[in-house]
Coordinates of C-alpha atoms in Angstrom, one line a residue:
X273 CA 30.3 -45.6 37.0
X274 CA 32.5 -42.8 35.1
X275 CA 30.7 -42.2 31.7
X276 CA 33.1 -43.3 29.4
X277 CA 33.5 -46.3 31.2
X278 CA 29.3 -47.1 30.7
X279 CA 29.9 -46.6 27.5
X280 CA 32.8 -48.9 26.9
X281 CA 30.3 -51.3 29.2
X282 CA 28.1 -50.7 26.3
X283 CA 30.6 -51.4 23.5
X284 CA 31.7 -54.5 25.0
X285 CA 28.4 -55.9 25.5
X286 CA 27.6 -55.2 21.2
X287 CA 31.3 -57.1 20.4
X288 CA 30.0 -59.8 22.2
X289 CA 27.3 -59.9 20.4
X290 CA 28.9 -59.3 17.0
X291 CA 31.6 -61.6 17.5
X292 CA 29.3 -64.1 18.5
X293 CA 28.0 -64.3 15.0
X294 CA 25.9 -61.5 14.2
X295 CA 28.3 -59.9 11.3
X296 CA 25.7 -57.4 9.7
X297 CA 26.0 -53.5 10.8
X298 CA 26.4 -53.3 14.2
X299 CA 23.9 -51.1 16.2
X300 CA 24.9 -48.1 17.9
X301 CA 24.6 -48.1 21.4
X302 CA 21.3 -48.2 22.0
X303 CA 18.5 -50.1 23.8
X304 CA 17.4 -53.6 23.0
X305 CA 14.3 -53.2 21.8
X306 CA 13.8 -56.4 24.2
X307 CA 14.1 -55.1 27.5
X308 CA 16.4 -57.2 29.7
X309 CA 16.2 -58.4 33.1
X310 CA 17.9 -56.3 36.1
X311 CA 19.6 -58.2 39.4
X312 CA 20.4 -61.6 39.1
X313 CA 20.7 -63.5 36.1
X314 CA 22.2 -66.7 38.0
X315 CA 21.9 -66.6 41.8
X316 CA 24.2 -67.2 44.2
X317 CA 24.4 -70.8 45.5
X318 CA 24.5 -70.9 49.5
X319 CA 27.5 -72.6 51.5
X320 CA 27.7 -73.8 54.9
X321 CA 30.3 -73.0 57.4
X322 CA 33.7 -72.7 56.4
X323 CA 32.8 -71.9 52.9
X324 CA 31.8 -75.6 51.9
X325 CA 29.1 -77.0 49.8
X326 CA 26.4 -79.5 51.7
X327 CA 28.3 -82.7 50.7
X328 CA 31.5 -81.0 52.4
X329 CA 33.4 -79.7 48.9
X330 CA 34.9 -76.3 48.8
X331 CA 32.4 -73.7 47.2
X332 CA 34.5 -71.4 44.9
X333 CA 32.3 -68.4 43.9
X334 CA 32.8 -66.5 40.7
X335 CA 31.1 -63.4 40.5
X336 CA 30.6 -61.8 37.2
X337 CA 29.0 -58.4 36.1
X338 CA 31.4 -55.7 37.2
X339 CA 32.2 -55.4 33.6
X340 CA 31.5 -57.0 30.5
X341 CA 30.2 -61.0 31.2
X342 CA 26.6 -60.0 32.4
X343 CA 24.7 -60.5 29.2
X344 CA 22.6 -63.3 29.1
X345 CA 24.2 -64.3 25.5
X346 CA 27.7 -64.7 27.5
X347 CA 26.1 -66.8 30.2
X348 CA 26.8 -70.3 27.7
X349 CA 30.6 -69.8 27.8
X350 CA 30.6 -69.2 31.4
X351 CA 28.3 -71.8 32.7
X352 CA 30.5 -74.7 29.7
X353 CA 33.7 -73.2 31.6
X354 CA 31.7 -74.0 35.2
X355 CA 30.6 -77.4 34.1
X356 CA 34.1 -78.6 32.5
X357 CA 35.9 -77.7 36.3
X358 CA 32.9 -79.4 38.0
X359 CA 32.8 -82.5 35.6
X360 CA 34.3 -85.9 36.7
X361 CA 37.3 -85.3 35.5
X362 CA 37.7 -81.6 35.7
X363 CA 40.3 -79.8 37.8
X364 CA 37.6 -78.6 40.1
X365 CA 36.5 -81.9 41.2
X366 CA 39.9 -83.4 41.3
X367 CA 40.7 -81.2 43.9
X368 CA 37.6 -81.2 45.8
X369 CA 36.4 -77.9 44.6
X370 CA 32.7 -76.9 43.2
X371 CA 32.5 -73.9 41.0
X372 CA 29.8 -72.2 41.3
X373 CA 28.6 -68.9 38.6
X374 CA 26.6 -66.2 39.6
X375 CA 26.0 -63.5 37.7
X376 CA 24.4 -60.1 37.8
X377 CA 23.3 -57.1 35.3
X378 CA 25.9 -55.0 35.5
X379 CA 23.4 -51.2 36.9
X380 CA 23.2 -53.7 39.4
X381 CA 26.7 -55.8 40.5
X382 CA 28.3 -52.7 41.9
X383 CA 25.7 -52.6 45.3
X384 CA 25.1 -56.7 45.1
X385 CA 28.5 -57.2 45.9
X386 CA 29.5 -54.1 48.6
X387 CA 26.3 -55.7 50.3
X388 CA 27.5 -59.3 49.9
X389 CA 31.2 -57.6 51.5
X390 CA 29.5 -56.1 54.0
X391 CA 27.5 -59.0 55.2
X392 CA 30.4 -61.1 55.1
X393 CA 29.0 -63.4 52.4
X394 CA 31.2 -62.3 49.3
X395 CA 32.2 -64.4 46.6
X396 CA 35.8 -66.1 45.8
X397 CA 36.4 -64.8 42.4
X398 CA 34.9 -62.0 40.6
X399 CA 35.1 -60.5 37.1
X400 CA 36.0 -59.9 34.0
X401 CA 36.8 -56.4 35.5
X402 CA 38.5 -53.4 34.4
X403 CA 41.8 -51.4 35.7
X404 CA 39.2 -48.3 37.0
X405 CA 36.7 -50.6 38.8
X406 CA 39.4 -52.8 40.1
X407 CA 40.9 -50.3 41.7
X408 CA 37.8 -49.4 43.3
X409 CA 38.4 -52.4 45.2
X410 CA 41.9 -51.7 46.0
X411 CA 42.8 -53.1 49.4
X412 CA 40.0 -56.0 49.7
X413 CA 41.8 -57.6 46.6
X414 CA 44.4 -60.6 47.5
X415 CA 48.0 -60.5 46.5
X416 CA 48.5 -62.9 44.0
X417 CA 52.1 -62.6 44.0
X418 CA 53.0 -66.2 45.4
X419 CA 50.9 -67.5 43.1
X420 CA 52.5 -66.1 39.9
X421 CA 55.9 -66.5 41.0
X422 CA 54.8 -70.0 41.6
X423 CA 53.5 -70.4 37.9
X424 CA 49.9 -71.4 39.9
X425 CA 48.9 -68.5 37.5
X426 CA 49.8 -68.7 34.7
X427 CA 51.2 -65.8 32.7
X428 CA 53.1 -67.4 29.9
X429 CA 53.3 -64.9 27.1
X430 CA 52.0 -62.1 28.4
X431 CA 53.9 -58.9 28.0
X432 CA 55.5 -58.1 31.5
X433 CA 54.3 -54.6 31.4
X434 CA 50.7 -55.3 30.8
X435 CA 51.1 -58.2 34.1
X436 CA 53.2 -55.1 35.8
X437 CA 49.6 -53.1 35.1
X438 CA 48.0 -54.7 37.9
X439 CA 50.8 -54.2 40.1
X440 CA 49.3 -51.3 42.9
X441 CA 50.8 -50.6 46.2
X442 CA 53.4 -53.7 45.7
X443 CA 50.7 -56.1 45.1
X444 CA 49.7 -58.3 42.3
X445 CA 45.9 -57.5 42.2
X446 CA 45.0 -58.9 39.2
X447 CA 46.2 -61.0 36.4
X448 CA 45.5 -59.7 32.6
X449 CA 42.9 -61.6 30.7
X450 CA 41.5 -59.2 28.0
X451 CA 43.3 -56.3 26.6
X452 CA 42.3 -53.3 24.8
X453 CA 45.2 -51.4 22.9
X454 CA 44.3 -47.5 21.5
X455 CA 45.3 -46.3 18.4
X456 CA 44.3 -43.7 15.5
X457 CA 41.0 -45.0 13.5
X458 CA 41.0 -43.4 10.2
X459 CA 38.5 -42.7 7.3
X460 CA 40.8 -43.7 4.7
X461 CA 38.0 -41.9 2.1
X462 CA 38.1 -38.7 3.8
X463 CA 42.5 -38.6 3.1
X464 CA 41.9 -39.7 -0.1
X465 CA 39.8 -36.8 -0.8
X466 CA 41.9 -34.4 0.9
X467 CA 44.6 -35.6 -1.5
X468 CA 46.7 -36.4 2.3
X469 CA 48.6 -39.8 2.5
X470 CA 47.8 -42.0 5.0
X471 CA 49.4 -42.1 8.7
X472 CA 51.7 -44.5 9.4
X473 CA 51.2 -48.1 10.6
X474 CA 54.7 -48.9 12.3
X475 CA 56.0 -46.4 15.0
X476 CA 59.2 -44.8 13.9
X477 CA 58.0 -44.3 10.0
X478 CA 57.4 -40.8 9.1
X479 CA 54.7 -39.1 7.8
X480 CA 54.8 -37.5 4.0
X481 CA 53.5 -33.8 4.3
X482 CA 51.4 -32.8 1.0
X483 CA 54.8 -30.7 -0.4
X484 CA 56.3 -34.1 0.0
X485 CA 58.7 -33.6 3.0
X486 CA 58.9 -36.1 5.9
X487 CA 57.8 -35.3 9.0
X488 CA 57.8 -36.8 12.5
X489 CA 53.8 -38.8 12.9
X490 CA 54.1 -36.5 16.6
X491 CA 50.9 -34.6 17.4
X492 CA 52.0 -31.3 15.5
X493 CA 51.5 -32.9 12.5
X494 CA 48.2 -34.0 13.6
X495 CA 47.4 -31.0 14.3
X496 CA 48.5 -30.0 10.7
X497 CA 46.7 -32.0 8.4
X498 CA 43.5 -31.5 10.8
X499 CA 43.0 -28.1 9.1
X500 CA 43.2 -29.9 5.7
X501 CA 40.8 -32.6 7.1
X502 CA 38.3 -30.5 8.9
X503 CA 35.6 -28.6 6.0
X504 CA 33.0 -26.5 6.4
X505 CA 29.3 -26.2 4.6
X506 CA 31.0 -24.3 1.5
X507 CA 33.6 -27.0 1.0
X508 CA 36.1 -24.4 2.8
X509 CA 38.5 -26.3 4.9
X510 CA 40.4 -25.3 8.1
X511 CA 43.6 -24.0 6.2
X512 CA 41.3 -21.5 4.2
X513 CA 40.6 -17.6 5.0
X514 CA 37.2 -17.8 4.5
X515 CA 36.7 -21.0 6.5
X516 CA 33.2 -21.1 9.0
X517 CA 34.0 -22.7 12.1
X518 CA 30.0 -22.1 13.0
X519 CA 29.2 -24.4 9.9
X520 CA 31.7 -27.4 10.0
X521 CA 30.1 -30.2 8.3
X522 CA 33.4 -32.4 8.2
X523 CA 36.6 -32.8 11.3
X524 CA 39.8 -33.7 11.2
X525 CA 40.2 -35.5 14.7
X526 CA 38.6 -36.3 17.5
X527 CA 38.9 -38.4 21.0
X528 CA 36.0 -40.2 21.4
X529 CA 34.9 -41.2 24.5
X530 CA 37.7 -40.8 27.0
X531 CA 38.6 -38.2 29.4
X532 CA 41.3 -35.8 30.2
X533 CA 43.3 -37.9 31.9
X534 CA 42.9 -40.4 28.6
X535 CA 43.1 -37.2 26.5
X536 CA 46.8 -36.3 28.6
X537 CA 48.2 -39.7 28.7
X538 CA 48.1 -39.9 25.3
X539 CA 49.1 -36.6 23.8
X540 CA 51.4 -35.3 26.6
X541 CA 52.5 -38.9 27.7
X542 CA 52.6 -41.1 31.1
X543 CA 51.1 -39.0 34.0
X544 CA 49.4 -38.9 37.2
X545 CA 47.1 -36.4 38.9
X546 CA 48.5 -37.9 42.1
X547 CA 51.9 -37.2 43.5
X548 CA 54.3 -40.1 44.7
X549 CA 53.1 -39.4 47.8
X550 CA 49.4 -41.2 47.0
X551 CA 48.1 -37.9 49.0
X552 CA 48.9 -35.0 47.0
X553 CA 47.1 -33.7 44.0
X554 CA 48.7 -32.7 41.1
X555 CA 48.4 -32.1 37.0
X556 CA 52.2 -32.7 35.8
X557 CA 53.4 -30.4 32.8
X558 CA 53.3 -32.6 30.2
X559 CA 49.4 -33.0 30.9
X560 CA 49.3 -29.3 31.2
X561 CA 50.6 -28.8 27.7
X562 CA 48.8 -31.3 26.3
X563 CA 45.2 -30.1 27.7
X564 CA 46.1 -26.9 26.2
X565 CA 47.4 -28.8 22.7
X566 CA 43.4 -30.6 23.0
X567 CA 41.3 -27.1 23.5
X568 CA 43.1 -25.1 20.9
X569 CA 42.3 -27.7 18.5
X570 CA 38.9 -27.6 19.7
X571 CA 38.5 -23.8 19.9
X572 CA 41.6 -21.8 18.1
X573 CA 41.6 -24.6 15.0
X574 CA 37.7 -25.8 15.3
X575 CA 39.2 -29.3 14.1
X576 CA 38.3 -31.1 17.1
X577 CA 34.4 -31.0 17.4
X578 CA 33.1 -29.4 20.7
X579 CA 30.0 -30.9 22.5
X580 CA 27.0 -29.8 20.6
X581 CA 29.1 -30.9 17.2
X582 CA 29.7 -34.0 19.2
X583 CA 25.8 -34.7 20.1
X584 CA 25.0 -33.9 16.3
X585 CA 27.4 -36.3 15.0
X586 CA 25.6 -40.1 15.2
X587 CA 24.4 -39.0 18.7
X588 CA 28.3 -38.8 20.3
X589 CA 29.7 -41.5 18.0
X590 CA 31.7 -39.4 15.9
X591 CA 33.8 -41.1 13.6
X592 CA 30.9 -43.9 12.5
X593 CA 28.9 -41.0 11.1
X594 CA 31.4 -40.5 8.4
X595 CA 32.4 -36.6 9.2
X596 CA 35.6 -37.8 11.0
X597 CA 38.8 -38.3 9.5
X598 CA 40.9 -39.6 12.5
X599 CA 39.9 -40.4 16.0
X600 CA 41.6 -42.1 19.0
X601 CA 39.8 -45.2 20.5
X602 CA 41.2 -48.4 21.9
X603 CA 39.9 -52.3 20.3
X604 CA 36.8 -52.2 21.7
X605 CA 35.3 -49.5 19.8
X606 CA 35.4 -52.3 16.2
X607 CA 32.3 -52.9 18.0
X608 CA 30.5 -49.7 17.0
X609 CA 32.5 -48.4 14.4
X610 CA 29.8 -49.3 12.3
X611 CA 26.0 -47.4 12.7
X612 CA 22.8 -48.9 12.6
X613 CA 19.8 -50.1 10.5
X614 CA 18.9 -47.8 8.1
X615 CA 22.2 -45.4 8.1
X616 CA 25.1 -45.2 5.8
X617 CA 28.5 -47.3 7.1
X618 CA 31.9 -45.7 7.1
X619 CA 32.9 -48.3 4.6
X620 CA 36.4 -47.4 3.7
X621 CA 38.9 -47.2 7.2
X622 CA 41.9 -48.5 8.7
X623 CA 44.2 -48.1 11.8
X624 CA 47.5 -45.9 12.5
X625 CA 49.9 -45.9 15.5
X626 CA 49.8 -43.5 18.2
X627 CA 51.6 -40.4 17.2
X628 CA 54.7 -39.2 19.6
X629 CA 53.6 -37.9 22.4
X630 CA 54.7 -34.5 23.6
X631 CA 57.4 -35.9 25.9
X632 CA 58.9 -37.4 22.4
X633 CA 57.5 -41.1 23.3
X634 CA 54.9 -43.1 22.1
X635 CA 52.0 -43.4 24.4
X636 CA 49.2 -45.7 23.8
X637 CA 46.7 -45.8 26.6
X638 CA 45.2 -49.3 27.9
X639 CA 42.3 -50.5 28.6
X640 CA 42.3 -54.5 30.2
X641 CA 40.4 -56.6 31.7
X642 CA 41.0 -58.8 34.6
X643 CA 39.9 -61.3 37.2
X644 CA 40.9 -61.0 41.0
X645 CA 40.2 -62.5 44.3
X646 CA 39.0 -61.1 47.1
X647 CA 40.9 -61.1 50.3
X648 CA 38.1 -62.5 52.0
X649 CA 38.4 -65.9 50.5
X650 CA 38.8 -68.7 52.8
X651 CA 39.9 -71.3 50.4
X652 CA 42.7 -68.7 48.2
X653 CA 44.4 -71.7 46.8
X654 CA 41.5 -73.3 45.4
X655 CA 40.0 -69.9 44.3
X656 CA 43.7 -69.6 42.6
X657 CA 43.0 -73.2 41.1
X658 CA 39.4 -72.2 39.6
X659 CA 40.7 -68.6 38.6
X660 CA 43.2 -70.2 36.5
X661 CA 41.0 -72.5 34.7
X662 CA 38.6 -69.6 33.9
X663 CA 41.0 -67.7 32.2
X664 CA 43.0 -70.5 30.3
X665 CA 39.3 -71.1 28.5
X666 CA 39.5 -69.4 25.2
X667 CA 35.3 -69.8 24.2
X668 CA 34.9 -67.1 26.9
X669 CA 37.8 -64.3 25.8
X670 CA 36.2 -64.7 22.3
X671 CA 32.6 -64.5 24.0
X672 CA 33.7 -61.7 25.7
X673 CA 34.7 -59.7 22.2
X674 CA 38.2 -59.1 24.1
X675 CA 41.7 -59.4 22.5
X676 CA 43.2 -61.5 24.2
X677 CA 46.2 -60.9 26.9
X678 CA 48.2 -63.9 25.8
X679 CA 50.1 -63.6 22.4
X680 CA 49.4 -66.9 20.7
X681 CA 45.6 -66.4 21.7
X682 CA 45.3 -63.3 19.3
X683 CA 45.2 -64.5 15.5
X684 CA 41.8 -66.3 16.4
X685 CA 40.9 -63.1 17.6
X686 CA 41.8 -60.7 14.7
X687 CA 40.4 -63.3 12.0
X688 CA 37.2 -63.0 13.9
X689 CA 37.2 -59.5 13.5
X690 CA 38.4 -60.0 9.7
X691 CA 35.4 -62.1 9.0
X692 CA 32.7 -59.5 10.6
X693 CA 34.2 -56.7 8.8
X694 CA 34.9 -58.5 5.3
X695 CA 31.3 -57.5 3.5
X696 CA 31.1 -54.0 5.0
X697 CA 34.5 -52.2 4.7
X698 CA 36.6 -53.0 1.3
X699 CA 40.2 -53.4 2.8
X700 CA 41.4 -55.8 5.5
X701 CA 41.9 -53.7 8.4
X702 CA 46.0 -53.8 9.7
X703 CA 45.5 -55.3 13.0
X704 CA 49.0 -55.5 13.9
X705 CA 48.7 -51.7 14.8
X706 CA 46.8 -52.8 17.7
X707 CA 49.4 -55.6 18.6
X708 CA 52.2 -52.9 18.4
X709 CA 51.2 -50.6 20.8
X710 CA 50.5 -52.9 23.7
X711 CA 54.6 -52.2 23.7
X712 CA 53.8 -48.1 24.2
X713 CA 51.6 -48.5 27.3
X714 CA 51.5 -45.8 29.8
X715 CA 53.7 -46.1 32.9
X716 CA 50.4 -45.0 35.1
X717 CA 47.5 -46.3 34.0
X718 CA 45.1 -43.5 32.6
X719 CA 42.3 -45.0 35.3
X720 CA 44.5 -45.2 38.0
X721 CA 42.9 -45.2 41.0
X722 CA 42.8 -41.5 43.4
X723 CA 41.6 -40.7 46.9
X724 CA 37.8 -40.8 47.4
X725 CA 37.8 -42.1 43.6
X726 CA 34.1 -40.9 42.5
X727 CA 34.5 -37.5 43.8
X728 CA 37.9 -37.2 42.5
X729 CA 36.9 -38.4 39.2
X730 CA 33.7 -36.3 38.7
X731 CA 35.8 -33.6 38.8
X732 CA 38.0 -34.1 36.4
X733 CA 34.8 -34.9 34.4
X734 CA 33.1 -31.0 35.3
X735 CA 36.6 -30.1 33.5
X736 CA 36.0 -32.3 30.6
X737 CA 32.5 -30.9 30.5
X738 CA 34.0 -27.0 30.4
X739 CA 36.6 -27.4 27.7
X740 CA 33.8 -29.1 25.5
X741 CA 31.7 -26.2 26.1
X742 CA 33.3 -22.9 27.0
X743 CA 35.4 -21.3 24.5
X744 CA 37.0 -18.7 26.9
X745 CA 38.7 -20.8 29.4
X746 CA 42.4 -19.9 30.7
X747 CA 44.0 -23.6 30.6
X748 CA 46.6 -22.6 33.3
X749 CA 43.7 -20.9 35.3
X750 CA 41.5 -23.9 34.9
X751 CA 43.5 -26.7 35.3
X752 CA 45.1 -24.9 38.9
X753 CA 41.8 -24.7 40.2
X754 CA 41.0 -28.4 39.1
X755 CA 44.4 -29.3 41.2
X756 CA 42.6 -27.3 43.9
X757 CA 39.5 -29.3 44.2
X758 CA 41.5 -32.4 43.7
X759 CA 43.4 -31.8 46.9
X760 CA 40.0 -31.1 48.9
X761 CA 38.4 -34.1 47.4
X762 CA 41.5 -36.2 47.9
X763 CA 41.4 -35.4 52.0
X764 CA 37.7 -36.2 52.2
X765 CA 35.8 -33.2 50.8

């Protein structure tokens, strides 16, 4: 697994926790000190021929660990969902179905269920999963198509184009269950000081330079007030002759923990690295220009912090250690925003839309969560039947720390976050940010899936890995010899 994605693993797993009660400082992501079980947390339960249970009902398995779902504090919500279905009265048993959970850690689901595939034992359902690892599974996913058009799923107000998100090669692959907008965080302390107004919360509003003119919130202008964000050790900042970019103690932006396909989505707009074709490699210009727009900030500015700034700031996550005045992360990161024992909290911060991208529209990358079944299923109607029941259970979504997909689901959501935030940061956070930009989506999906997927992926990760830590790169050069690789990788390479 991709290593943003482990650590968006990790982030869930802590907003489960936190919104499961635990509203003190949230750790970073770090190991229990209580070392936790590996393989199976609930084992599979066997079936006889045909997929039924011994007394003849029809075994539904859900299979849960590819994402978040796999820590043991999750496993109540899941096995109260299982036992409702099953219960005398429960849809499940109405219709002569048995539900049965099995779950797994999550270093360990990945190679439990290719094994269970290729054995020819694999489960019914499986998730919570995301858009990246779904993909993975691409063609051994059923189409659930029939079943939406037939309202056997329901999707009842869910935005169309976060249901059209799961929508690959014609097929319906998924349905969405958890959502996870992006948007700017911001240390509202850090503007203050700067004597900067705050970015704006509603897309469309402008953004009031320090002279007092209006300007368009577009990535230019965060590029602008970077320099007047971004300070070094003698309180010099970025604007300033005598500024040190080898002694910054203080940045003006920064995109934690996502890629450069996350980093070009959002700043350059909707993209692919794969042609219409599905075959051909390719870096559109839009993603060109906005990998350049990312390194000179990191290298021609110094606003953006490169990697060993990055390791010495709260161990990679930059904006809780307080030296970071904006940086782009989606809903899940309200998990870690705050550090852990014994460290100071960034105690004053909000959120701001997405700035204009630089195809002049607002793109907000997504991360979401789904559950699908696999192809394999002999009993796809009662799978359907159980699937729905799962993800019409709202203890689990708010288990799960996830926003939920469906509209009318949220305000529970938001006030939980309200209430875990209410001691530690001094304003209520303006959620409907995140709301908003589920409307800016990308047309391609940032984690899209590409030809022979890990290969593909790491290297579009080496290229992450130079701009980080090469100051002399040619971005035209670079990026036409990452196209290059793709295309070997892409026919088997």
């Amino acid at each position: 697994m991709q290593q943003n994605s482990s650590r968006r693993r990790i982030a869930l797993g802590l907003a489960a926790l936190l919104i499961a009660g635990a509203c003190t400082q949230a750790a970073a992501p770090a190991p229990s000190s209580t070392p936790r079980p590996t393989g199976a947390l609930v084992t599979a339960q066997p079936s006889s021929a045909g997929g039924l249970t011994s007394d003849g009902k029809i075994l539904v398995r859900w299979f849960v660990g590819l994402g978040t779902g796999g820590n043991p504090e999750q496993l109540g919500a899941e096995s109260a969902a299982v036992a409702k279905c099953n219960a005398a009265d429960g849809p499940c048993t109405k219709a002569g179905i048995k539900l049965a959970l099995e779950v797994y850690q999550n270093d360990a689901a990945y190679d439990t269920l290719a094994t269970q595939i290729a054995t020819r034992n694999a489960p019914d359902i499986i998730g919570p999963i995301g858009v990246r690892a779904l993909n993975g599974f691409g063609d051994q996913l059923l189409d659930l198509s029939k079943y939406v058009q037939a309202k056997t799923l329901d999707t009842t107000g869910i935005e169309k184009n976060l249901v059209d998100t799961y929508i690959v090669n014609g097929k319906q692959i998924g349905i969405p269950y958890a959502v996870y907008p992006s948007y700017m965080y911001y240390n509202k302390a850090l503007f203050k000081e700067a004597g900067l107004k705050e970015p704006p919360h509603k897309v469309g509003d402008k953004y009031t330079m320090p002279n007092g003119s209006q300007v368009d919130w577009n990535w230019d202008t965060v590029a602008q007030i970077a320099k007047i964000l971004t300070v070094d050790s003698k309180g010099n900042d970025a604007t300033k002759a005598g500024f040190d970019p080898k002694n910054i103690t203080q940045f003006g932006f920064d995109f934690q923990w996502t890629d450069p396909r996350g980093w070009a989505t959002v700043i350059g707009g909707s993209g692919s690295a794969v042609a219409a074709d599905g075959k051909t490699a390719q870096w559109p210009g839009n993603w060109k220009k906005a990998i350049q727009w990312y390194y000179d900030r990191l290298w021609k500015d110094h606003t953006a912090p490169t990697q060993d700034y990055i390791t010495a700031l709260a161990g990679g996550n930059t904006f809780q250690s307080g030296k970071v005045a904006m940086d782009f992360v989606h809903t899940w990161y309200t998990c870690c925003v705050y550090p852990g024992d014994n460290t100071s909290p960034v105690k004053d911060w909000d959120i701001a839309v997405a700035p204009i991208s630089l195809d002049g529209k607002v793109t907000a990358k997504l991360h979401a969560d789904t559950m699908g079944i696999l192809s394999s299923t002999v009993h796809a109607d009662a799978a359907v039947l159980a699937m729905n029941f799962i993800m019409t259970q709202p203890d689990i979504v708010v288990t799960y720390g996830a926003m939920p997909a469906k509209v009318a689901d949220r305000k529970a959501f938001f006030t939980a976050l309200d209430k875990k935030f209410q001691k530690l940061n001094p304003t209520k956070i303006d959620w409907q940010v995140a709301s908003s930009m589920l409307s800016y989506t990308e047309s391609i999906n940032h984690e899209a899936n590409m030809p022979n997927f890990l290969k593909s992926d790491a290297a579009i990760k080496t290229l992450q890995s130079d701009m980080l830590t090469n100051a002399t790169l040619n971005i035209d050069t670079r990026l036409g010899d990452l196209v290059k690789t793709l295309q070997g990788t892409f026919g088997g390479s």
